[in-house]
Each structure stands twice: as C-alpha cells, then as structure tokens.
CSV table of C-alpha atoms in Angstrom, one decimal:
chain,number,residue,atom,x,y,z
A,1,UNK,CA,39.0,-94.3,45.4
A,2,UNK,CA,36.6,-93.9,42.3
A,3,UNK,CA,33.6,-93.3,44.4
A,4,UNK,CA,35.4,-90.8,46.2
A,5,UNK,CA,35.8,-89.1,42.4
A,6,UNK,CA,32.5,-89.6,41.4
A,7,UNK,CA,31.1,-87.5,44.6
A,8,UNK,CA,33.6,-84.6,44.1
A,9,UNK,CA,32.4,-84.4,40.3
A,10,UNK,CA,28.8,-84.6,41.4
A,11,UNK,CA,29.2,-81.8,43.7
A,12,UNK,CA,31.0,-79.6,41.5
A,13,UNK,CA,28.2,-80.1,39.2
A,14,UNK,CA,25.5,-79.4,41.5
A,15,UNK,CA,27.3,-76.2,42.8
A,16,UNK,CA,27.7,-75.2,39.3
A,17,UNK,CA,24.2,-75.5,38.3
A,18,UNK,CA,22.6,-73.7,41.5
A,19,UNK,CA,25.2,-70.9,40.6
A,20,UNK,CA,23.4,-71.0,37.1
A,21,UNK,CA,20.2,-71.0,38.5
A,22,UNK,CA,20.5,-68.2,40.9
A,23,UNK,CA,22.1,-66.0,37.7
A,24,UNK,CA,18.7,-67.0,35.9
A,25,UNK,CA,16.1,-66.0,38.7
A,26,UNK,CA,18.4,-62.6,39.5
A,27,UNK,CA,17.9,-61.4,35.6
A,28,UNK,CA,13.9,-61.7,36.0
A,29,UNK,CA,13.2,-58.9,38.1
A,30,UNK,CA,15.6,-56.6,35.9
A,31,UNK,CA,13.5,-57.6,32.8
A,32,UNK,CA,10.4,-56.6,34.4
A,33,UNK,CA,11.9,-53.0,35.5
A,34,UNK,CA,13.0,-52.6,32.0
A,35,UNK,CA,9.7,-53.9,30.4
A,36,UNK,CA,8.1,-51.0,32.7
A,37,UNK,CA,10.2,-48.3,31.8
A,38,UNK,CA,9.4,-48.9,28.2
A,39,UNK,CA,5.7,-48.6,29.1
A,40,UNK,CA,6.1,-45.8,30.9
A,41,UNK,CA,7.9,-44.0,28.4
A,42,UNK,CA,5.4,-45.0,25.9
A,43,UNK,CA,2.5,-43.6,28.5
A,44,UNK,CA,4.3,-40.2,28.6
A,45,UNK,CA,4.5,-39.8,25.3
A,46,UNK,CA,0.8,-40.7,24.7
A,47,UNK,CA,-0.1,-38.3,27.2
A,48,UNK,CA,2.1,-35.6,26.1
A,49,UNK,CA,0.4,-36.2,22.4
A,50,UNK,CA,-2.8,-36.1,23.8
A,51,UNK,CA,-2.0,-32.6,25.7
A,52,UNK,CA,-0.9,-31.4,22.4
A,53,UNK,CA,-4.1,-32.6,20.6
A,54,UNK,CA,-6.3,-30.6,23.3
A,55,UNK,CA,-4.2,-27.6,23.2
A,56,UNK,CA,-4.5,-27.7,19.5
A,57,UNK,CA,-8.4,-28.4,19.7
A,58,UNK,CA,-9.0,-25.6,22.7
A,59,UNK,CA,-10.8,-22.9,21.8
A,60,UNK,CA,-12.4,-24.6,18.6
A,61,UNK,CA,-16.3,-24.4,18.9
A,62,UNK,CA,-19.0,-25.7,16.7
A,63,UNK,CA,-20.9,-22.6,18.6
A,64,UNK,CA,-20.6,-19.2,16.3
A,65,UNK,CA,-21.3,-15.4,17.0
A,66,UNK,CA,-24.3,-16.0,14.5
A,67,UNK,CA,-26.2,-17.9,17.3
A,68,UNK,CA,-26.5,-14.8,19.9
A,69,UNK,CA,-27.6,-11.5,19.4
A,70,UNK,CA,-25.4,-8.5,19.4
A,71,UNK,CA,-25.4,-7.0,22.7
A,72,UNK,CA,-27.5,-3.9,22.5
A,73,UNK,CA,-26.0,-0.4,22.0
A,74,UNK,CA,-29.1,1.6,22.2
A,75,UNK,CA,-32.4,2.2,24.2
A,76,UNK,CA,-34.8,0.3,22.0
A,77,UNK,CA,-32.3,-2.7,22.0
A,78,UNK,CA,-32.0,-2.4,26.0
A,79,UNK,CA,-35.9,-1.5,26.4
A,80,UNK,CA,-36.7,-4.8,24.2
A,81,UNK,CA,-34.1,-7.6,26.0
A,82,UNK,CA,-35.6,-10.4,27.9
A,83,UNK,CA,-34.3,-11.2,31.1
A,84,UNK,CA,-31.7,-14.1,31.1
A,85,UNK,CA,-31.6,-17.1,32.9
A,86,UNK,CA,-29.2,-15.6,35.7
A,87,UNK,CA,-30.9,-12.4,35.7
A,88,UNK,CA,-31.0,-10.9,39.4
A,89,UNK,CA,-29.1,-13.8,40.6
A,90,UNK,CA,-28.2,-13.3,44.5
A,91,UNK,CA,-24.7,-14.2,43.7
A,92,UNK,CA,-23.2,-15.4,40.5
A,93,UNK,CA,-20.4,-17.3,42.3
A,94,UNK,CA,-23.0,-19.6,44.0
A,95,UNK,CA,-23.8,-20.7,40.3
A,96,UNK,CA,-20.6,-22.6,39.4
A,97,UNK,CA,-22.3,-25.8,38.3
A,98,UNK,CA,-24.7,-23.9,36.3
A,99,UNK,CA,-22.1,-21.6,34.7
A,100,UNK,CA,-20.2,-24.6,33.7
A,101,UNK,CA,-23.3,-26.2,31.8
A,102,UNK,CA,-23.9,-23.7,30.1
A,103,UNK,CA,-20.5,-22.9,28.8
A,104,UNK,CA,-19.8,-26.5,27.7
A,105,UNK,CA,-21.3,-26.2,24.2
A,106,UNK,CA,-18.6,-23.4,23.8
A,107,UNK,CA,-15.7,-25.0,25.9
A,108,UNK,CA,-12.6,-23.3,27.1
A,109,UNK,CA,-11.2,-20.1,25.5
A,110,UNK,CA,-8.2,-21.4,24.4
A,111,UNK,CA,-4.4,-20.6,24.3
A,112,UNK,CA,-4.5,-17.4,21.5
A,113,UNK,CA,-8.2,-16.4,21.4
A,114,UNK,CA,-9.1,-13.7,19.0
A,115,UNK,CA,-11.3,-10.9,19.4
A,116,UNK,CA,-14.4,-13.1,18.2
A,117,UNK,CA,-13.5,-15.6,20.8
A,118,UNK,CA,-13.8,-13.1,23.3
A,119,UNK,CA,-17.0,-11.6,21.5
A,120,UNK,CA,-18.5,-15.0,21.5
A,121,UNK,CA,-17.7,-15.6,25.3
A,122,UNK,CA,-19.0,-11.9,26.2
A,123,UNK,CA,-22.4,-12.2,24.3
A,124,UNK,CA,-22.9,-15.6,26.2
A,125,UNK,CA,-22.6,-14.0,29.1
A,126,UNK,CA,-24.1,-11.2,28.7
A,127,UNK,CA,-27.7,-12.9,27.6
A,128,UNK,CA,-27.2,-15.1,30.6
A,129,UNK,CA,-27.3,-12.2,33.0
A,130,UNK,CA,-29.2,-9.9,31.2
A,131,UNK,CA,-31.8,-8.1,33.1
A,132,UNK,CA,-35.1,-5.7,32.5
A,133,UNK,CA,-34.2,-2.5,31.6
A,134,UNK,CA,-37.1,0.5,31.7
A,135,UNK,CA,-38.8,1.4,28.4
A,136,UNK,CA,-39.2,5.1,28.3
A,137,UNK,CA,-41.7,5.0,25.8
A,138,UNK,CA,-44.0,3.7,28.6
A,139,UNK,CA,-43.1,6.7,30.6
A,140,UNK,CA,-43.9,8.8,27.3
A,141,UNK,CA,-47.5,7.3,27.2
A,142,UNK,CA,-47.7,8.5,30.9
A,143,UNK,CA,-47.5,11.6,30.2
A,144,UNK,CA,-49.8,11.4,27.7
A,145,UNK,CA,-52.2,9.6,30.2
A,146,UNK,CA,-51.6,12.6,32.6
A,147,UNK,CA,-52.8,14.8,29.9
A,148,UNK,CA,-56.1,13.0,29.9
A,149,UNK,CA,-59.0,15.2,29.2
A,150,UNK,CA,-57.0,17.9,26.7
A,151,UNK,CA,-59.4,18.5,23.8
A,152,UNK,CA,-56.4,19.3,21.7
A,153,UNK,CA,-54.9,15.7,22.2
A,154,UNK,CA,-54.9,13.9,18.6
A,155,UNK,CA,-56.5,10.9,20.3
A,156,UNK,CA,-60.3,11.1,21.0
A,157,UNK,CA,-60.0,8.4,23.3
A,158,UNK,CA,-58.2,11.0,25.7
A,159,UNK,CA,-61.1,13.2,25.8
A,160,UNK,CA,-63.2,13.9,28.8
A,161,UNK,CA,-67.0,12.8,27.8
A,162,UNK,CA,-69.9,13.0,30.2
A,163,UNK,CA,-69.9,9.5,31.1
A,164,UNK,CA,-66.7,7.9,32.8
A,165,UNK,CA,-66.5,3.7,33.0
A,166,UNK,CA,-63.2,2.2,34.4
A,167,UNK,CA,-63.2,-2.1,34.4
A,168,UNK,CA,-60.6,-4.1,36.5
A,169,UNK,CA,-59.7,-7.4,34.6
A,170,UNK,CA,-58.0,-9.5,37.6
A,171,UNK,CA,-56.0,-12.6,36.6
A,172,UNK,CA,-57.2,-15.3,39.7
A,173,UNK,CA,-55.3,-18.0,38.1
A,174,UNK,CA,-53.4,-20.6,40.1
A,175,UNK,CA,-50.4,-18.1,40.2
A,176,UNK,CA,-51.3,-15.5,42.0
A,177,UNK,CA,-51.3,-17.7,45.1
A,178,UNK,CA,-47.5,-17.2,45.0
A,179,UNK,CA,-45.9,-14.7,47.8
A,180,UNK,CA,-45.7,-11.1,47.5
A,181,UNK,CA,-45.0,-8.8,49.8
A,182,UNK,CA,-46.6,-9.4,53.2
A,183,UNK,CA,-49.6,-12.0,51.4
A,184,UNK,CA,-50.0,-13.5,48.3
A,185,UNK,CA,-49.8,-12.0,44.5
A,186,UNK,CA,-53.9,-12.0,44.9
A,187,UNK,CA,-53.9,-10.5,48.6
A,188,UNK,CA,-51.4,-7.3,47.0
A,189,UNK,CA,-53.4,-6.9,44.2
A,190,UNK,CA,-56.9,-7.1,45.7
A,191,UNK,CA,-55.7,-4.5,48.4
A,192,UNK,CA,-54.8,-2.2,45.6
A,193,UNK,CA,-58.0,-2.5,43.6
A,194,UNK,CA,-59.8,-2.1,46.5
A,195,UNK,CA,-57.8,1.2,47.4
A,196,UNK,CA,-58.3,2.4,43.8
A,197,UNK,CA,-61.8,2.3,43.4
A,198,UNK,CA,-62.8,3.3,46.7
A,199,UNK,CA,-61.3,6.7,45.4
A,200,UNK,CA,-63.1,7.3,42.2
A,201,UNK,CA,-65.6,10.1,41.7
A,202,UNK,CA,-69.3,9.2,42.6
A,203,UNK,CA,-70.5,9.5,39.2
A,204,UNK,CA,-67.9,7.0,37.6
A,205,UNK,CA,-69.2,3.4,37.1
A,206,UNK,CA,-66.8,0.8,37.9
A,207,UNK,CA,-66.6,-2.8,37.2
A,208,UNK,CA,-64.2,-5.9,38.5
A,209,UNK,CA,-63.8,-8.9,36.1
A,210,UNK,CA,-62.1,-11.9,37.2
A,211,UNK,CA,-61.2,-15.0,35.3
A,212,UNK,CA,-59.5,-18.4,36.0
A,213,UNK,CA,-61.0,-18.8,39.8
A,214,UNK,CA,-62.3,-21.9,39.4
A,215,UNK,CA,-60.8,-25.6,39.3
A,216,UNK,CA,-57.2,-25.8,39.4
A,217,UNK,CA,-54.1,-25.9,37.5
A,218,UNK,CA,-54.7,-29.5,37.0
A,219,UNK,CA,-55.2,-30.7,32.6
A,220,UNK,CA,-58.0,-32.2,34.0
A,221,UNK,CA,-59.5,-28.9,35.1
A,222,UNK,CA,-58.4,-26.6,32.1
A,223,UNK,CA,-62.0,-26.9,30.5
A,224,UNK,CA,-63.5,-25.9,33.9
A,225,UNK,CA,-61.1,-23.2,34.7
A,226,UNK,CA,-60.8,-21.3,31.4
A,227,UNK,CA,-64.4,-21.0,31.5
A,228,UNK,CA,-64.1,-18.8,34.6
A,229,UNK,CA,-64.7,-15.5,33.8
A,230,UNK,CA,-67.2,-13.5,35.6
A,231,UNK,CA,-68.1,-9.9,36.1
A,232,UNK,CA,-68.2,-9.9,40.0
A,233,UNK,CA,-69.3,-6.1,40.4
A,234,UNK,CA,-70.7,-3.4,38.1
A,235,UNK,CA,-71.3,-1.5,35.9
A,236,UNK,CA,-72.1,0.5,39.0
A,237,UNK,CA,-71.1,3.3,41.1
A,238,UNK,CA,-68.6,2.2,44.3
A,239,UNK,CA,-70.4,0.7,47.2
A,240,UNK,CA,-67.7,-0.2,49.9
A,241,UNK,CA,-69.9,-3.0,51.3
A,242,UNK,CA,-71.0,-4.7,47.9
A,243,UNK,CA,-67.3,-4.7,46.7
A,244,UNK,CA,-65.9,-5.6,49.3
A,245,UNK,CA,-68.4,-8.9,49.3
A,246,UNK,CA,-67.5,-9.0,45.7
A,247,UNK,CA,-63.5,-9.2,46.1
A,248,UNK,CA,-64.4,-11.9,49.2
A,249,UNK,CA,-65.9,-14.4,47.2
A,250,UNK,CA,-63.0,-15.7,44.8
A,251,UNK,CA,-59.6,-16.8,45.4
A,252,UNK,CA,-56.4,-17.5,43.1
A,253,UNK,CA,-56.8,-21.3,41.3
A,254,UNK,CA,-56.7,-22.4,38.0
A,255,UNK,CA,-55.6,-21.6,34.5
A,256,UNK,CA,-55.4,-18.3,32.3
A,257,UNK,CA,-58.5,-17.3,29.8
A,258,UNK,CA,-57.2,-13.9,29.3
A,259,UNK,CA,-58.4,-13.7,25.6
A,260,UNK,CA,-61.8,-14.6,26.9
A,261,UNK,CA,-62.1,-12.3,29.3
A,262,UNK,CA,-61.1,-9.6,27.0
A,263,UNK,CA,-63.9,-11.0,24.7
A,264,UNK,CA,-66.5,-10.5,27.5
A,265,UNK,CA,-65.2,-7.1,28.7
A,266,UNK,CA,-66.0,-6.2,24.9
A,267,UNK,CA,-69.5,-7.3,25.0
A,268,UNK,CA,-70.0,-5.2,28.0
A,269,UNK,CA,-68.7,-2.3,26.9
A,270,UNK,CA,-70.9,-2.1,23.6
A,271,UNK,CA,-73.4,-0.2,25.3
A,272,UNK,CA,-70.9,2.5,26.4
A,273,UNK,CA,-70.7,4.3,23.0
A,274,UNK,CA,-67.1,6.5,22.9
A,275,UNK,CA,-69.1,9.3,21.6
A,276,UNK,CA,-70.3,10.1,24.9
A,277,UNK,CA,-68.6,7.7,27.2
A,278,UNK,CA,-64.8,7.8,28.8
A,279,UNK,CA,-63.8,4.1,28.9
A,280,UNK,CA,-60.9,2.5,30.6
A,281,UNK,CA,-59.8,-0.7,31.1
A,282,UNK,CA,-57.0,-2.2,33.5
A,283,UNK,CA,-55.9,-5.7,33.1
A,284,UNK,CA,-53.8,-6.7,36.3
A,285,UNK,CA,-52.2,-10.4,35.5
A,286,UNK,CA,-48.7,-12.3,36.2
A,287,UNK,CA,-48.9,-14.8,33.8
A,288,UNK,CA,-49.3,-15.5,29.8
A,289,UNK,CA,-52.6,-17.0,27.8
A,290,UNK,CA,-52.9,-20.7,28.9
A,291,UNK,CA,-56.4,-21.2,27.3
A,292,UNK,CA,-55.6,-21.4,23.5
A,293,UNK,CA,-56.6,-17.9,22.8
A,294,UNK,CA,-54.8,-15.0,21.3
A,295,UNK,CA,-55.4,-11.9,23.9
A,296,UNK,CA,-53.1,-9.6,21.8
A,297,UNK,CA,-55.5,-10.0,18.8
A,298,UNK,CA,-58.4,-9.7,21.1
A,299,UNK,CA,-57.1,-6.8,22.6
A,300,UNK,CA,-56.6,-4.9,19.2
A,301,UNK,CA,-60.4,-5.5,18.2
A,302,UNK,CA,-61.5,-4.5,21.6
A,303,UNK,CA,-59.6,-1.3,21.1
A,304,UNK,CA,-61.0,-0.6,17.7
A,305,UNK,CA,-64.7,-1.3,19.1
A,306,UNK,CA,-67.6,1.4,19.5
A,307,UNK,CA,-66.3,1.9,23.1
A,308,UNK,CA,-62.8,2.5,22.3
A,309,UNK,CA,-61.5,1.6,25.8
A,310,UNK,CA,-58.3,2.5,26.3
A,311,UNK,CA,-56.3,-0.7,27.9
A,312,UNK,CA,-53.6,-0.6,30.1
A,313,UNK,CA,-51.6,-3.3,31.3
A,314,UNK,CA,-50.1,-4.2,34.7
A,315,UNK,CA,-47.9,-7.1,34.7
A,316,UNK,CA,-47.5,-8.2,38.1
A,317,UNK,CA,-44.3,-9.7,39.3
A,318,UNK,CA,-44.4,-11.6,35.2
A,319,UNK,CA,-41.5,-13.8,33.9
A,320,UNK,CA,-40.2,-12.5,30.6
A,321,UNK,CA,-42.6,-14.6,28.2
A,322,UNK,CA,-45.7,-13.2,29.8
A,323,UNK,CA,-44.0,-9.7,29.8
A,324,UNK,CA,-43.8,-10.0,26.3
A,325,UNK,CA,-47.0,-10.8,25.7
A,326,UNK,CA,-48.5,-7.7,28.1
A,327,UNK,CA,-46.3,-5.6,26.2
A,328,UNK,CA,-47.5,-6.5,23.1
A,329,UNK,CA,-51.3,-6.3,24.2
A,330,UNK,CA,-50.5,-2.8,25.7
A,331,UNK,CA,-48.8,-1.7,22.3
A,332,UNK,CA,-51.5,-3.0,19.9
A,333,UNK,CA,-54.1,-0.9,21.8
A,334,UNK,CA,-52.1,2.1,22.4
A,335,UNK,CA,-52.3,1.5,26.0
A,336,UNK,CA,-49.4,1.5,28.7
A,337,UNK,CA,-47.5,-1.5,30.1
A,338,UNK,CA,-46.5,-1.2,33.6
A,339,UNK,CA,-43.9,-3.7,35.2
A,340,UNK,CA,-44.7,-3.8,38.9
A,341,UNK,CA,-42.0,-6.0,40.8
A,342,UNK,CA,-43.7,-5.6,44.3
A,343,UNK,CA,-46.3,-4.0,46.2
A,344,UNK,CA,-45.3,-0.5,46.3
A,345,UNK,CA,-44.9,-0.7,42.7
A,346,UNK,CA,-48.5,-2.1,42.2
A,347,UNK,CA,-49.7,0.5,44.3
A,348,UNK,CA,-48.2,3.6,42.5
A,349,UNK,CA,-49.5,2.3,39.2
A,350,UNK,CA,-53.3,2.5,40.7
A,351,UNK,CA,-52.3,5.6,42.2
A,352,UNK,CA,-51.6,7.2,38.9
A,353,UNK,CA,-55.1,6.0,37.4
A,354,UNK,CA,-56.6,7.6,40.3
A,355,UNK,CA,-55.4,11.0,39.4
A,356,UNK,CA,-56.5,10.3,36.5
A,357,UNK,CA,-60.2,10.1,37.9
A,358,UNK,CA,-59.5,13.1,39.8
A,359,UNK,CA,-58.8,15.2,37.0
A,360,UNK,CA,-62.0,14.2,35.4
A,361,UNK,CA,-63.6,15.0,38.4
A,362,UNK,CA,-61.9,18.3,38.1
A,363,UNK,CA,-62.7,18.9,34.3
A,364,UNK,CA,-66.3,18.3,35.4
A,365,UNK,CA,-66.1,21.4,37.7
A,366,UNK,CA,-64.5,23.4,35.2
A,367,UNK,CA,-61.1,23.4,36.8
A,368,UNK,CA,-57.8,24.2,35.1
A,369,UNK,CA,-55.0,21.5,35.1
A,370,UNK,CA,-51.8,22.6,37.1
A,371,UNK,CA,-48.9,22.6,34.6
A,372,UNK,CA,-46.0,23.1,36.6
A,373,UNK,CA,-47.3,20.4,38.9
A,374,UNK,CA,-46.9,18.3,35.5
A,375,UNK,CA,-43.6,19.6,35.1
A,376,UNK,CA,-42.1,18.5,37.9
A,377,UNK,CA,-44.0,14.8,38.2
A,378,UNK,CA,-42.3,14.7,34.5
A,379,UNK,CA,-39.1,15.1,36.5
A,380,UNK,CA,-39.7,12.9,38.9
A,381,UNK,CA,-40.2,10.2,36.1
A,382,UNK,CA,-37.0,11.1,34.4
A,383,UNK,CA,-35.3,10.5,37.6
A,384,UNK,CA,-36.7,7.0,38.0
A,385,UNK,CA,-36.1,5.8,34.5
A,386,UNK,CA,-32.8,7.5,35.0
A,387,UNK,CA,-31.9,5.8,38.7
A,388,UNK,CA,-33.5,2.1,37.1
A,389,UNK,CA,-31.3,2.5,34.3
A,390,UNK,CA,-28.2,3.2,36.0
A,391,UNK,CA,-29.1,0.3,38.9
A,392,UNK,CA,-29.9,-2.2,35.7
A,393,UNK,CA,-26.4,-1.5,33.9
A,394,UNK,CA,-24.4,-1.6,37.6
A,395,UNK,CA,-26.0,-4.7,38.1
A,396,UNK,CA,-25.4,-6.4,34.9
A,397,UNK,CA,-21.9,-5.2,34.8
A,398,UNK,CA,-21.0,-6.6,38.2
A,399,UNK,CA,-22.7,-9.8,37.3
A,400,UNK,CA,-20.5,-10.1,34.1
A,401,UNK,CA,-17.2,-9.4,36.4
A,402,UNK,CA,-18.4,-12.2,38.8
A,403,UNK,CA,-19.0,-14.4,35.9
A,404,UNK,CA,-15.5,-13.9,34.3
A,405,UNK,CA,-14.3,-14.7,38.2
A,406,UNK,CA,-15.9,-18.0,37.9
A,407,UNK,CA,-14.7,-18.7,34.2
A,408,UNK,CA,-11.0,-18.2,35.7
A,409,UNK,CA,-12.1,-20.8,39.3
A,410,UNK,CA,-13.2,-23.4,36.7
A,411,UNK,CA,-10.2,-23.0,34.8
A,412,UNK,CA,-12.3,-22.1,31.4
A,413,UNK,CA,-9.8,-19.0,30.9
A,414,UNK,CA,-6.5,-18.1,32.4
A,415,UNK,CA,-5.9,-15.1,34.6
A,416,UNK,CA,-4.6,-13.3,31.6
A,417,UNK,CA,-7.7,-13.8,29.8
A,418,UNK,CA,-10.1,-12.9,32.6
A,419,UNK,CA,-8.3,-9.3,32.4
A,420,UNK,CA,-9.0,-9.0,28.9
A,421,UNK,CA,-12.3,-10.2,29.4
A,422,UNK,CA,-12.8,-7.6,32.2
A,423,UNK,CA,-11.6,-4.9,29.9
A,424,UNK,CA,-14.0,-5.8,27.5
A,425,UNK,CA,-16.8,-6.0,29.8
A,426,UNK,CA,-15.9,-2.7,31.1
A,427,UNK,CA,-16.1,-1.0,27.7
A,428,UNK,CA,-19.4,-2.3,26.6
A,429,UNK,CA,-21.1,-1.3,29.7
A,430,UNK,CA,-19.5,2.0,30.0
A,431,UNK,CA,-21.1,2.9,26.6
A,432,UNK,CA,-24.6,1.1,27.8
A,433,UNK,CA,-23.9,3.9,30.7
A,434,UNK,CA,-23.3,6.8,28.0
A,435,UNK,CA,-26.8,5.4,26.4
A,436,UNK,CA,-28.4,6.1,29.5
A,437,UNK,CA,-27.0,9.5,30.2
A,438,UNK,CA,-28.0,10.4,26.7
A,439,UNK,CA,-31.7,9.1,27.3
A,440,UNK,CA,-32.2,11.2,30.4
A,441,UNK,CA,-31.2,14.3,28.4
A,442,UNK,CA,-33.4,13.4,25.7
A,443,UNK,CA,-36.4,13.2,27.9
A,444,UNK,CA,-36.1,16.2,30.0
A,445,UNK,CA,-36.0,18.1,26.1
A,446,UNK,CA,-39.2,16.2,25.4
A,447,UNK,CA,-40.8,17.0,28.7
A,448,UNK,CA,-39.8,20.6,28.3
A,449,UNK,CA,-41.4,20.4,24.7
A,450,UNK,CA,-44.5,19.0,26.4
A,451,UNK,CA,-44.9,21.5,28.8
A,452,UNK,CA,-44.3,24.5,26.4
A,453,UNK,CA,-46.7,22.8,24.2
A,454,UNK,CA,-49.3,23.1,27.0
A,455,UNK,CA,-48.7,26.2,28.1
A,456,UNK,CA,-49.0,27.9,24.5
A,457,UNK,CA,-52.3,26.3,24.4
A,458,UNK,CA,-53.6,28.0,27.5
A,459,UNK,CA,-52.4,30.9,26.5
A,460,UNK,CA,-53.9,31.1,23.2
A,461,UNK,CA,-57.1,30.1,25.1
A,462,UNK,CA,-56.5,32.9,27.6
A,463,UNK,CA,-56.1,35.4,25.1
A,464,UNK,CA,-59.3,34.3,22.6
A,465,UNK,CA,-61.3,34.4,25.6
A,466,UNK,CA,-60.2,38.1,27.2
A,467,UNK,CA,-60.8,39.3,23.4
A,468,UNK,CA,-64.1,37.8,22.8
A,469,UNK,CA,-64.7,39.4,26.2
C-alpha cells in the first residue's frame, strides 16, 4: 500500500514538473518577439532621424555662386565664352551618369530652394552645355578686309602695293590625321589650299610652309617633330605640277611648333618690305602650340616687322583651348580669326581670300569696286551671323531643358522644382535671343554706314576728277 501511494505521488510530481517546463518553453518565443519589436521600433526611430537630418542638410552645399561666372547677357560675353563639356552633345538624355557626377558637388536642390540656389544650378548647367557663339568682330574685320586696296583705309597694310606675296602656314601635326568630311583634316586642307592657290593672279608670289610633319606625337619624337618646319614651295608664282609635288611630299605626323614656324616666316618675309609689297599670311591649324613656344608673342612680332603682313588664322575643327590661342594670335596682329567646323566652311574662307586676290588683280587693271555688290555680301554675312546665333541659342535652350529633365529623373530635383528651373531657363534664353536680334540691327546699321562712306568717297573722287578735267 505504501509503495502504491509513493508511485501516485511520484507520478503527480512528474506531471507538474512537465507542465512547468512546458510553460517555460512557451515563454521563450514570446520574449524573442517582444525583443524584435523593440529593435524594430528603435530602427524606425533612427531611420526617421536620419531622414530628418538628410532633409535638413539637403540643399546645403560647399559650392557657391562665386565659383561660376554669371551667364553672359551681352554679345561680348557670348562671343568670348568657351564651349562646355557637354556642348553639341547628340543627346543630353544619354549623359545621365555624367550629369550625376557633375552635380555631385552641389547635391540635390533641397526642399525649399532660394533664388540663389536656382541660380547656382542654372549656372552649373549653362557652363556645361555652353556652345560657341559667332564673334561679330570677326565679320566686321572681314568687311574691312573686303575693302582691301582702298587707299583711304587708315591701316596701310590694307593698301594695294605693286607686289603681292601670300604664304600658307599649314599645321601637319598628328591631329590633322583625324577624320573630316570625305577624308582626313589634312586631305581637306590640302584640297582647299590647292584650289585657292591655283586661282591666284600670275603676278602674285605664293608660298607653302608646313610644320610638325616628321616623327610622331610620342615624347621620344618631340625634338625631331618640333624642329620639322619646312617651306615646301616658293616664294614663287604658282605652278600646278610643282605645287602638287610639294603637297604630296608630307603627311600629318607629330607635334605643333607653331611659334617657330612663324619665326621662320618672318625671316623669309624680311626681304619683302611693306613699302612696295602687300604681304598676307594664312595659318591653318587644328591645335594648340605643343613645342613650348609662344605663338601669340611671335605673331605680334611678325606683324610689327618691316614686312607688316596681315595674319589671318583659320581654326579647323579646334577645341576650346586651341581656339582661344588662335583667336589671340589674330587679335594681337589685327588679322581675322575664322572657325571652320567642316570642309565647306574651310573652303569658304579660302574663297574669301581668293576674292581679295581678284580685287588686287582688278586694281592693277584700274578697275573700280562694285560697292552695291559689297552691300549684298554684307547682308549675307549679317544673315549668317544671326542664323548661327539663333541656332546656337536654340540648341543651348533645348539642352538646358533636357538637362532639367535628367535632374528630375535622377531625383536631384522635384517635379515642381523642374518647372521653376525651366521657367528660369526660358527667361534667360529669351534674353539671349533678344540680344541676338539687337546685334542683327546694329550690324545692319554699321554696314549701311560703311557702304555710305564708301559711296561718298567715290562721289568725291568723281567730282574732283571732273572738275579737274
């Protein structure tokens, strides 16, 4: 009987113990869930705190307006601006990654952007898509150049003399092997030069000087290539076979010793004093000096020499840096800088030079200028400047609007901010459009004054001649 009682007691204790253990085991998952909920709440609080901090910091940037030039609001500023990194891009929409990289230093526009914030964004965008505007001063110089030979021009270099010497200085560096039109830049340049010189009057002396046509663009060939400057033709009257042989003996190759090429030209022209020689130099180049010379200083020295040549520069498919240097060369010498983007434009510049040679030939035959023809040509020049100006403004406007779309797409601005940014783009580009329209009117007035002055001169000469008779 005692054994049976003990067995019952033992069984009861076992059951109670198992129940207690079961309850304890069921409590553990509950504790874990409660712990996870606490951690999740803490994570949410930290995330909200981070988002609040991000919103507070959003729009704050170490970049300031002072780091960007204001967007040009006049002709001079537009003509002098350099093309931006994204100038003439086929599609701004394809540059999403590049745009994100460029805007990384500024960051998102922020929740409540100020006018200064928008202006910072707009300036950054503008200088990335900025394009090359035409310089009306180049056209005005061309008008003066078209009056070549008029004895009333204040610059004696523009007066026709008994002898006429023209030298072409051709860049034969490695970059001239880049594609252009149906061939390379060198192929196009050779063809244009050949067409030009084949049309010169028989009495004119012509010369062709090349540089950088030996070695390669490798550092090991720098000394050889920088010393490669050669007058391959003239000064002599044009002979088709001889000149063609001269053109065929070199190809684009190495470095760009532009300054030393001008020095050698100065030495060659020293025997052609400006008192009885009209001297003209055309430089055709696609790149910047790479042989440690100073072509701007040398060009000024050459222009001031006894030969007093007029130095005209044709930049053929140049980048912004090369264009700036070539423009400075033309500026310090009083010559013309012309930017040729393709084969057609290069040929047009040589046709302009050809017209001057024809005028010299007419002068020698005692022919008179056709002033009304000059008026028509001036009008075409004005139309081209205005069209180029308008197309450049339209392209810039479109690229800025596309840029704003990309900024919204990569979540740097909101939809509302995009609308505001585009409104400011429209206001800015409308003003630039107005500047272009005013430029057209100013050039028309200047052309009219120039033509009227020329007519007055002719009339005075005629009256003087008839009264003498």
